[in-house]
Amino acid sequence: MATTAAPSTAPPSPSPSPSPPERIVATAELAAFLPPRLRQLAAPARESGQPDDAGRWTRTADATQAVLLPDAL
């Protein structure tokens, strides 16, 4: 008895995505909003006795600001 294979129902493979841009453009709104919000996250960590977490948020804010506004620091 011969069996027949069911047709493939797998979706076609996606085309390769374009390479990422060499430089990502950050808007002034992002640069003005994100680092201060990250620093705000350090405050509750500091107040609850978690200095390592507070430091991590502060370092993340500093690194983010350095990327978004390289001449500001």
Short mmCIF file of C-alpha atoms in Angstrom, two decimals:
data_model
loop_
_atom_site.label_atom_id
_atom_site.label_comp_id
_atom_site.label_asym_id
_atom_site.label_seq_id
_atom_site.Cartn_x
_atom_site.Cartn_y
_atom_site.Cartn_z
CA MET A 1 0.00 0.00 0.00
CA ALA A 2 1.52 3.31 -1.06
CA THR A 3 1.24 6.37 1.11
CA THR A 4 1.37 9.89 -0.12
CA ALA A 5 3.07 12.67 1.80
CA ALA A 6 0.93 15.56 2.86
CA PRO A 7 1.85 18.85 1.27
CA SER A 8 4.13 20.98 3.40
CA THR A 9 2.25 23.57 5.44
CA ALA A 10 5.38 25.26 6.77
CA PRO A 11 5.49 28.96 6.02
CA PRO A 12 8.12 30.08 3.55
CA SER A 13 11.38 31.14 5.13
CA PRO A 14 11.60 34.90 5.56
CA SER A 15 13.95 36.86 3.40
CA PRO A 16 17.12 37.97 5.16
CA SER A 17 16.68 41.19 7.08
CA PRO A 18 18.68 44.20 5.98
CA SER A 19 21.87 44.91 7.87
CA PRO A 20 21.49 47.33 10.76
CA PRO A 21 22.55 50.90 10.13
CA GLU A 22 26.08 51.78 11.15
CA ARG A 23 24.78 54.64 13.26
CA ILE A 24 21.42 54.82 14.93
CA VAL A 25 19.91 58.28 15.06
CA ALA A 26 18.61 59.21 18.49
CA THR A 27 16.07 61.95 18.84
CA ALA A 28 16.40 64.79 21.32
CA GLU A 29 13.23 63.55 23.01
CA LEU A 30 14.80 60.17 23.75
CA ALA A 31 18.00 61.74 25.04
CA ALA A 32 16.01 64.08 27.28
CA PHE A 33 13.66 61.38 28.57
CA LEU A 34 15.56 58.14 29.05
CA PRO A 35 18.64 58.91 31.21
CA PRO A 36 16.63 60.83 33.86
CA ARG A 37 14.06 58.01 34.03
CA LEU A 38 16.85 55.47 34.52
CA ARG A 39 18.27 57.60 37.34
CA GLN A 40 14.84 57.73 38.93
CA LEU A 41 14.88 53.93 39.09
CA ALA A 42 18.02 54.12 41.23
CA ALA A 43 16.27 56.05 44.01
CA PRO A 44 13.88 53.31 45.23
CA ALA A 45 16.69 50.77 45.08
CA ARG A 46 18.89 53.03 47.20
CA GLU A 47 16.06 53.71 49.68
CA SER A 48 15.32 50.01 50.06
CA GLY A 49 18.92 49.16 50.89
CA GLN A 50 19.96 47.79 47.50
CA PRO A 51 23.04 49.84 46.62
CA ASP A 52 24.19 47.38 43.94
CA ASP A 53 20.91 47.78 42.05
CA ALA A 54 21.00 51.55 42.51
CA GLY A 55 24.51 51.65 41.11
CA ARG A 56 23.51 49.51 38.16
CA TRP A 57 20.66 51.88 37.26
CA THR A 58 22.96 54.88 37.60
CA ARG A 59 25.67 53.30 35.44
CA THR A 60 23.05 52.38 32.84
CA ALA A 61 21.79 55.97 32.83
CA ASP A 62 25.34 57.31 32.44
CA ALA A 63 26.16 54.88 29.62
CA THR A 64 22.88 55.65 27.85
CA GLN A 65 23.48 59.37 28.11
CA ALA A 66 27.04 58.94 26.78
CA VAL A 67 25.69 57.12 23.72
CA LEU A 68 22.83 59.54 23.08
CA LEU A 69 24.74 62.73 23.91
CA PRO A 70 28.46 61.96 23.53
CA ASP A 71 29.59 65.58 23.99
CA ALA A 72 27.44 66.23 27.08
CA LEU A 73 29.63 64.42 29.62
#
